mmCIF file of C-alpha atoms in Angstrom:
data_model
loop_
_atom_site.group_PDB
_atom_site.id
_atom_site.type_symbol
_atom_site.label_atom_id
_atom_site.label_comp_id
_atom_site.label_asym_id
_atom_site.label_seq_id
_atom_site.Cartn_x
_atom_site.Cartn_y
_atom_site.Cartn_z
ATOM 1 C CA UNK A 17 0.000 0.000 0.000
ATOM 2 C CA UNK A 18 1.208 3.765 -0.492
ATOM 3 C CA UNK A 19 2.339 5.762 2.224
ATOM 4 C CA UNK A 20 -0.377 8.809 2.816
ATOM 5 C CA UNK A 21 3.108 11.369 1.752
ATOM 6 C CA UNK A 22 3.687 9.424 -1.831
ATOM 7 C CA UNK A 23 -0.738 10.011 -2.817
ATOM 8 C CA UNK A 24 0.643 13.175 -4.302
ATOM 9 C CA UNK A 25 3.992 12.877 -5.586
ATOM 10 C CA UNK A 26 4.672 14.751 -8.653
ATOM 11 C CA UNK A 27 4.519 12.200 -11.349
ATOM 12 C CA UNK A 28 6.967 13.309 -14.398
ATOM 13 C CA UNK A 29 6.950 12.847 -18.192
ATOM 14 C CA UNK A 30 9.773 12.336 -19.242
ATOM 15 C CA UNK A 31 9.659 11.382 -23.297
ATOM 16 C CA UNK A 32 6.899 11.293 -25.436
ATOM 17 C CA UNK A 33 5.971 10.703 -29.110
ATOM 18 C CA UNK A 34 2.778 11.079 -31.308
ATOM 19 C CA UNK A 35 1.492 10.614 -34.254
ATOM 20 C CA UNK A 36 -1.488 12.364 -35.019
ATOM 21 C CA UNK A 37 -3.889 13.482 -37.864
ATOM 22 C CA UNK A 38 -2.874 15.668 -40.596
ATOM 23 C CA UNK A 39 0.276 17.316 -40.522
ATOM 24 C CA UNK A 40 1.017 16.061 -36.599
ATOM 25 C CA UNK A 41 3.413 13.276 -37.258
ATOM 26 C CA UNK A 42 5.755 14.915 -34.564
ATOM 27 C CA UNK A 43 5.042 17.137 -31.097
ATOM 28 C CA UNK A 44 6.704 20.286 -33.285
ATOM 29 C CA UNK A 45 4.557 19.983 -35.934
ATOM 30 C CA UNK A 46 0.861 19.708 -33.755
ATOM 31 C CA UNK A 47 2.396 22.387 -31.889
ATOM 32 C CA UNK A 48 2.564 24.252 -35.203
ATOM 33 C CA UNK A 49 -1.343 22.395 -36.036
ATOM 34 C CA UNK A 50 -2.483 24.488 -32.856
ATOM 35 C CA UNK A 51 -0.639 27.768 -33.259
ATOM 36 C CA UNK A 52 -2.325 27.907 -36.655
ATOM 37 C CA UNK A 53 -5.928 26.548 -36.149
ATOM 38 C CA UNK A 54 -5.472 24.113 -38.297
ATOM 39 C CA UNK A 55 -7.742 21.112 -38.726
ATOM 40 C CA UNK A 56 -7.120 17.972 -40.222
ATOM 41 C CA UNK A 57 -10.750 16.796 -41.119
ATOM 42 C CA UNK A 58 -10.971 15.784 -44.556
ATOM 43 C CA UNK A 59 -13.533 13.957 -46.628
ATOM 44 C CA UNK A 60 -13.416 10.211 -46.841
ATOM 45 C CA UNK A 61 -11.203 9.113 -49.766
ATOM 46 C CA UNK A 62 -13.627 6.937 -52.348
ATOM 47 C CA UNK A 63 -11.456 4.289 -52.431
ATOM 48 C CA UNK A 64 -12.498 4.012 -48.723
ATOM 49 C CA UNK A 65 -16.280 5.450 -48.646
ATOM 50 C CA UNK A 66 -18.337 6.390 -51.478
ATOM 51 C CA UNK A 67 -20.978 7.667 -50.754
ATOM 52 C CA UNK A 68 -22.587 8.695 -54.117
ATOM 53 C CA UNK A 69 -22.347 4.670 -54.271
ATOM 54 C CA UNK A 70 -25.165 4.705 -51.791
ATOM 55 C CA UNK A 71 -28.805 5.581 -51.453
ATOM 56 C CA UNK A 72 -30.400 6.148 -47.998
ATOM 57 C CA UNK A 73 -33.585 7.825 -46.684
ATOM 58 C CA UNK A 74 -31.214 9.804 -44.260
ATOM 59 C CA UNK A 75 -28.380 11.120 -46.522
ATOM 60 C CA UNK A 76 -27.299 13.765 -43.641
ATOM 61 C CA UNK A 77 -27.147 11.342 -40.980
ATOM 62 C CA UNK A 78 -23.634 10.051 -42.053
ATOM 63 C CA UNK A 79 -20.768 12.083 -40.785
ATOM 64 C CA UNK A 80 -19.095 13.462 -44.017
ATOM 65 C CA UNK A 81 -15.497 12.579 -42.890
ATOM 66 C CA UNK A 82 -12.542 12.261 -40.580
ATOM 67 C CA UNK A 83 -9.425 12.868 -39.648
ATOM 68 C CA UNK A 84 -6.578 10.990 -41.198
ATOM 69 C CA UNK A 85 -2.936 10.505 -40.515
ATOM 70 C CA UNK A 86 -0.660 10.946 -43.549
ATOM 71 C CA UNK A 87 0.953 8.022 -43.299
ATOM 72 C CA UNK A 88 0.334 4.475 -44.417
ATOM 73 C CA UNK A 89 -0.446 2.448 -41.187
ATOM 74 C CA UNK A 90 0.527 -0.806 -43.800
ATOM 75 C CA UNK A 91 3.841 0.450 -43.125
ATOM 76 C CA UNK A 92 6.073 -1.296 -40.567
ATOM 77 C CA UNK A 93 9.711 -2.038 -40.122
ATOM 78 C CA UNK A 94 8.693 -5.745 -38.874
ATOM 79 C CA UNK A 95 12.493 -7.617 -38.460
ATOM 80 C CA UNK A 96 13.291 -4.218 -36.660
ATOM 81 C CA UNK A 97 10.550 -5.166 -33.894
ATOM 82 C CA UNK A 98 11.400 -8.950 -33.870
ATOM 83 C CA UNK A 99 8.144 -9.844 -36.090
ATOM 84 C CA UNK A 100 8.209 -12.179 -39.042
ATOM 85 C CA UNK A 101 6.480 -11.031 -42.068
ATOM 86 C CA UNK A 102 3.557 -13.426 -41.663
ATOM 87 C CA UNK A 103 2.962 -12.468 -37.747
ATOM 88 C CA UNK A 104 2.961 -8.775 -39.026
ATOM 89 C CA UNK A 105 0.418 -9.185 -41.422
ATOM 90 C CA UNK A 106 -2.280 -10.005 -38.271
ATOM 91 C CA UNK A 107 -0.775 -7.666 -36.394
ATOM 92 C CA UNK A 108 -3.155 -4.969 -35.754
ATOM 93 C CA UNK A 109 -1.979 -1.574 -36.592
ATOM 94 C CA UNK A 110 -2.448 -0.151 -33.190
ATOM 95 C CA UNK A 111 0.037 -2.550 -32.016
ATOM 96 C CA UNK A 112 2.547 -1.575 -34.341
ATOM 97 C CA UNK A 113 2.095 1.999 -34.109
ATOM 98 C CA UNK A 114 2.417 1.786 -30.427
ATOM 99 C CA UNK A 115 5.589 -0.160 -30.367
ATOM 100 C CA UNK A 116 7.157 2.733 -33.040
ATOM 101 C CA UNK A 117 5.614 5.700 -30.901
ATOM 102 C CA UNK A 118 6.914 3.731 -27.496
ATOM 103 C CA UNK A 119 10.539 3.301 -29.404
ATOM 104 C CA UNK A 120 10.519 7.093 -29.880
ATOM 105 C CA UNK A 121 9.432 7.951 -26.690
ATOM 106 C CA UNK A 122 12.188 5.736 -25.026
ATOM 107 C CA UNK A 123 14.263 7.609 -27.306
ATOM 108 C CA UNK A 124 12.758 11.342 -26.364
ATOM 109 C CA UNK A 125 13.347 10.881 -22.713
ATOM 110 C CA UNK A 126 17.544 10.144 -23.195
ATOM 111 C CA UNK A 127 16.969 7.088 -21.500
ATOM 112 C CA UNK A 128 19.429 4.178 -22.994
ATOM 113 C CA UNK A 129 17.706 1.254 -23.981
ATOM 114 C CA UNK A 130 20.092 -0.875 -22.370
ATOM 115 C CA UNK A 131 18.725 0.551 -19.022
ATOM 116 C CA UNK A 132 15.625 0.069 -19.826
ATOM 117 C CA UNK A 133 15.461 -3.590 -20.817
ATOM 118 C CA UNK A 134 14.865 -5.770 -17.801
ATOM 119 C CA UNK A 135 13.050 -2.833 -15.723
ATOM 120 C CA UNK A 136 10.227 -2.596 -13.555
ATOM 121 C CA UNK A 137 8.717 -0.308 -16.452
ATOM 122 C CA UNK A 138 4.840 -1.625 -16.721
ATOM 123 C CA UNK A 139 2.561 -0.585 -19.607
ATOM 124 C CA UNK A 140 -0.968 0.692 -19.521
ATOM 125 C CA UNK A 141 -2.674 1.242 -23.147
ATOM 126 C CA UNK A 142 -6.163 2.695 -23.328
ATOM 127 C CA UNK A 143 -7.640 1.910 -26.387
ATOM 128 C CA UNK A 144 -11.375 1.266 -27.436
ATOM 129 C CA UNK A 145 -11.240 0.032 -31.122
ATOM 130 C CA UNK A 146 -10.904 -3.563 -31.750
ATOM 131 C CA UNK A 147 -11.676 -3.338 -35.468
ATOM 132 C CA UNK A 148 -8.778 -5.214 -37.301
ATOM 133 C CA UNK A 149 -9.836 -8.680 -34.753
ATOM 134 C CA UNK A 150 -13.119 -8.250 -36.835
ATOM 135 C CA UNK A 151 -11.659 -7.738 -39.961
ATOM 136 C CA UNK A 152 -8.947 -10.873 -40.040
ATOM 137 C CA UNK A 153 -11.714 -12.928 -38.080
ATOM 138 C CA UNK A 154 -14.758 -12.637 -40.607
ATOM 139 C CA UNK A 155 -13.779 -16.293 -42.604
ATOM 140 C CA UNK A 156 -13.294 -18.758 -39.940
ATOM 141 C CA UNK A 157 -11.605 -20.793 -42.752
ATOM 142 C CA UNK A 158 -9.050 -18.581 -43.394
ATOM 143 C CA UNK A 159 -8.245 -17.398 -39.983
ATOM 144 C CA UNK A 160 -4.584 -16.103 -39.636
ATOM 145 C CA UNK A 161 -2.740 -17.935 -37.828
ATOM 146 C CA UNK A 162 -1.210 -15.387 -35.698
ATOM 147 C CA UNK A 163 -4.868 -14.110 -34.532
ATOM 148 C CA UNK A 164 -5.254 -14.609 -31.459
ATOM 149 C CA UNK A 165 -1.745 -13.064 -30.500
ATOM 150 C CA UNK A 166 -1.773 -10.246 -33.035
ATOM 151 C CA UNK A 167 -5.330 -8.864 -32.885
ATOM 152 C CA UNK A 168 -5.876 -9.800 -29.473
ATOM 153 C CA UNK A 169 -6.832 -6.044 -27.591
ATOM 154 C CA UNK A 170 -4.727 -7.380 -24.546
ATOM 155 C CA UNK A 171 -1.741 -8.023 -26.891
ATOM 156 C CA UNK A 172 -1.198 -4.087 -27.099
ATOM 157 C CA UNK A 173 0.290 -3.816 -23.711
ATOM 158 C CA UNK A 174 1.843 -7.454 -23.829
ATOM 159 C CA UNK A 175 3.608 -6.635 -27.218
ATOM 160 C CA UNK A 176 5.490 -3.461 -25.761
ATOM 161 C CA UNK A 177 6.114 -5.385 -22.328
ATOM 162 C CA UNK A 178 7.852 -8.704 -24.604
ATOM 163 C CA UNK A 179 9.556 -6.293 -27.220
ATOM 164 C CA UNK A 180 11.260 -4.238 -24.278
ATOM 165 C CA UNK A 181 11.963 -6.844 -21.925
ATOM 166 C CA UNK A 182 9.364 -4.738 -19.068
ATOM 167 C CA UNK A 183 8.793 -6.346 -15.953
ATOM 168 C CA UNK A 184 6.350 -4.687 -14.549
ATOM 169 C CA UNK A 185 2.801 -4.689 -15.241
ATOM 170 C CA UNK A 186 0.800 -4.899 -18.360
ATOM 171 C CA UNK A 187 -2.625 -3.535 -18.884
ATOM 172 C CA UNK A 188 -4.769 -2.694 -21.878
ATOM 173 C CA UNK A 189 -7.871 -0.765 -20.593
ATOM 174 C CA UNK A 190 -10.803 0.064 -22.550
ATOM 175 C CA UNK A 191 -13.608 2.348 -20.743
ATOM 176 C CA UNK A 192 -14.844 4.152 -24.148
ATOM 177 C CA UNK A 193 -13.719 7.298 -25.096
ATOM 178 C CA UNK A 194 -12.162 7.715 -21.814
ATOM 179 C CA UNK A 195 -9.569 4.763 -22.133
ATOM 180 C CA UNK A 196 -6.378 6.824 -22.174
ATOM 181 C CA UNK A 197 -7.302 8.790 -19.542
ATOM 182 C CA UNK A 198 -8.325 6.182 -17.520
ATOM 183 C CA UNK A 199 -4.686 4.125 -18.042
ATOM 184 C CA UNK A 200 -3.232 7.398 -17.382
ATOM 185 C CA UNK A 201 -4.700 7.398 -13.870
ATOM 186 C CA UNK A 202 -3.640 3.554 -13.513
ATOM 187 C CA UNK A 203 -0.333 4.486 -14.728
ATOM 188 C CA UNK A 204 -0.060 6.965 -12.042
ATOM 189 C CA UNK A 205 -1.524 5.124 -9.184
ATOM 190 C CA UNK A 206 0.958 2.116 -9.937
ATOM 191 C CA UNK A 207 3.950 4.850 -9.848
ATOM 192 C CA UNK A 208 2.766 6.353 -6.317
ATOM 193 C CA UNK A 209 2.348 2.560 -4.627
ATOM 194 C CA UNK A 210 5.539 1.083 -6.184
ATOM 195 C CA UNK A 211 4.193 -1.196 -8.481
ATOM 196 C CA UNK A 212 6.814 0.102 -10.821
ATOM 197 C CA UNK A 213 9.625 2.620 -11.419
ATOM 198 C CA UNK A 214 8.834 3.857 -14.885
ATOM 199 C CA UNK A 215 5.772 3.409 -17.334
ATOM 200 C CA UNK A 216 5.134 3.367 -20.691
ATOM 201 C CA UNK A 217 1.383 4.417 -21.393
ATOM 202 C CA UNK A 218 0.253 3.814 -24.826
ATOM 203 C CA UNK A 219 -2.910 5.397 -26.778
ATOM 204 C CA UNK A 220 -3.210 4.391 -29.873
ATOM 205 C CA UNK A 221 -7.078 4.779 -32.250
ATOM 206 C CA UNK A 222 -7.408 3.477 -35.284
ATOM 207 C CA UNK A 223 -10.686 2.475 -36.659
ATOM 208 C CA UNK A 224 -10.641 1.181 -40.256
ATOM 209 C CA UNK A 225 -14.161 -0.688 -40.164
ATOM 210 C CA UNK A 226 -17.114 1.528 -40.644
ATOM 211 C CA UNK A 227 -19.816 -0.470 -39.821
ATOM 212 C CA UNK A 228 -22.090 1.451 -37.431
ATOM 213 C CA UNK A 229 -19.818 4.474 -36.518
ATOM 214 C CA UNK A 230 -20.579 6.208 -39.893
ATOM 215 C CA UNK A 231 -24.173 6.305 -38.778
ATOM 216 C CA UNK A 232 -23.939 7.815 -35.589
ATOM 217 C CA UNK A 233 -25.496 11.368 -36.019
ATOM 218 C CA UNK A 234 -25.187 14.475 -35.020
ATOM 219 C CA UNK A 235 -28.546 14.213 -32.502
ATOM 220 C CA UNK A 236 -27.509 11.164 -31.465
ATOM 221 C CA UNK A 237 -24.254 12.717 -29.467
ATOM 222 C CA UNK A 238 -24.448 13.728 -26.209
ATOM 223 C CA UNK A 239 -22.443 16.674 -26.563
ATOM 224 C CA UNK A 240 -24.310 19.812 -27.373
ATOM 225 C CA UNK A 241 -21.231 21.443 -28.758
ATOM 226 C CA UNK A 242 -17.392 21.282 -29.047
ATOM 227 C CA UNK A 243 -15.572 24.009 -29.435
ATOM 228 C CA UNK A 244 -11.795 23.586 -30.769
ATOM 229 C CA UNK A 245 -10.339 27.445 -31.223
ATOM 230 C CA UNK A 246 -11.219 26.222 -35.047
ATOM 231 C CA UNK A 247 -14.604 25.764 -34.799
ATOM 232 C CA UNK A 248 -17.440 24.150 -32.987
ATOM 233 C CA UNK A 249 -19.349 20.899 -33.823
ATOM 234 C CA UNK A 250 -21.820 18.501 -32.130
ATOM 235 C CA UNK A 251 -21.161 15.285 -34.007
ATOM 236 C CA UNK A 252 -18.900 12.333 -33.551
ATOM 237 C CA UNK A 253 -15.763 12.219 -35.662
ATOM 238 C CA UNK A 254 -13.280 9.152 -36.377
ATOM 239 C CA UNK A 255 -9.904 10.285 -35.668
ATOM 240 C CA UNK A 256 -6.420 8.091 -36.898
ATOM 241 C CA UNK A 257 -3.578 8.737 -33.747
ATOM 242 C CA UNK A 258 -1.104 7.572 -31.496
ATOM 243 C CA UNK A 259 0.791 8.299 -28.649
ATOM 244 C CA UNK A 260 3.070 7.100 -26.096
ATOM 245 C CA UNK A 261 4.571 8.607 -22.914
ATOM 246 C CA UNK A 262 7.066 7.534 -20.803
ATOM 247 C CA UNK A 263 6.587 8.804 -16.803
ATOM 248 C CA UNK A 264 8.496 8.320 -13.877
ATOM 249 C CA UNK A 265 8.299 9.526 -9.954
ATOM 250 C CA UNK A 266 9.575 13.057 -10.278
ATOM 251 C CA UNK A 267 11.091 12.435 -6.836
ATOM 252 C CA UNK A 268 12.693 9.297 -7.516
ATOM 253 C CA UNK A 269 14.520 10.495 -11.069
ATOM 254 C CA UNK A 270 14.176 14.137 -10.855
ATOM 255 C CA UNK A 271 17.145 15.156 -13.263
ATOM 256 C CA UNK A 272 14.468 13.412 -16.239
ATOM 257 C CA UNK A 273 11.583 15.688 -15.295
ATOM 258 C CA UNK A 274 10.005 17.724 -18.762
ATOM 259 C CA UNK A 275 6.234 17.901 -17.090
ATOM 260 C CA UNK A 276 4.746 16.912 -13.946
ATOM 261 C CA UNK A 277 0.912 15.271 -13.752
#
């Protein structure tokens, strides 16, 4: 159990990486994204939704577009990681964003890998989509055979943990919307009681099945209105992103500090 002085001990970022919508590939550039009131919401592509291929009673209850990283997420350096070709292909992109974004964030905080292999570094990912275990799992006859380990929601905290040689613990949480924030917390709380001495929390969102979240309308959210600096809206929009952080106890490595939560 924590002792009642360590409840509130600074907890400190100490790397982080991201890759986000639009032009936010890096923390300089969605720095830049917010400086300028940018927005990356685009149209969907056709080769992804047409919908002049369609016909419905209730055209404007589809949500027009989203927002899209610039990158392919097909793209993966897989020997780099320690994956074989075929385990990459059921791999589901979250899981090998995260373990790029985690690399980077390792990298961000100055922290050599060597010290970091074999730690008591645990992982909390929030994440909510579980699309791609749909996708490879639709023909039971030509199941993958990597599945179960590669588009397995629990796999995207295991998959950092085994890559990095972690030895602390390993969580994927999924509360909705509020997943990240809710590993955040976790992350936190297992800082303050000791559970571990560094974490890596993961958020990664990718969502490349459509199926009923390009019908949720704009009087179907809750929120009456959003406002961005860029705009306001009240409907739900897809958004392509990752991001990893890497905290510590400010008290315990204070010469790492960048931020404090």
């Amino acid at each position: 159990m924590a002792q009642e002085s360590s409840i509130l001990d600074p907890i400190a970022i100490v790397g982080f990486s991201i890759k986000f919508p639009g032009d936010a590939d890096t923390p300089e550039c969605f720095w830049q994204m917010l400086e300028t009131k940018q927005c990356a919401f685009q149209a969907w592509p056709k080769d992804r939704l047409n919908f002049e291929a369609f016909m419905s009673r209730d055209s404007k209850g589809f949500i027009p577009g989203a927002h899209f990283m610039k990158e392919d997420c097909g793209l993966f350096d897989a020997s780099f990681f320690g994956v074989s070709g075929t385990e990459a292909c059921t791999m589901d992109p979250q899981n090998r964003l995260l373990l790029e974004t985690a690399y980077r964030a390792l990298e961000n905080s100055g922290i050599p890998m060597e010290n970091a292999k074999g730690s008591k570094t645990a992982v909390y990912t929030g994440c909510m989509a579980n699309d791609y275990n749909h996708i490879v799992s639709r023909d039971a006859d030509l199941l993958p055979r990597y599945t179960a380990l590669g588009a397995s929601p629990s796999m995207l905290s295991n998959r950092l943990s085994w890559f990095f040689d972690f030895h602390g613990p390993s969580l994927s949480v999924d509360t909705a919307c509020s997943s990240s924030l809710v590993a955040l917390d976790l992350a936190c709380q297992g800082l303050r009681n000791g559970d571990s001495d560094m974490v890596s929390h993961a958020m990664p969102c990718l969502l490349p099945r459509l199926g009923i979240w390009r019908t949720l309308k704009r009087k179907e959210c809750s929120l009456s209105s959003v406002s961005t600096g860029i705009g306001s809206w009240s409907e739900y929009h897809r958004r392509r992103r990752a991001g990893s952080l890497a905290l510590e106890n400010e008290l315990s490595f204070p010469r790492w500090s960048l931020f404090q939560l």
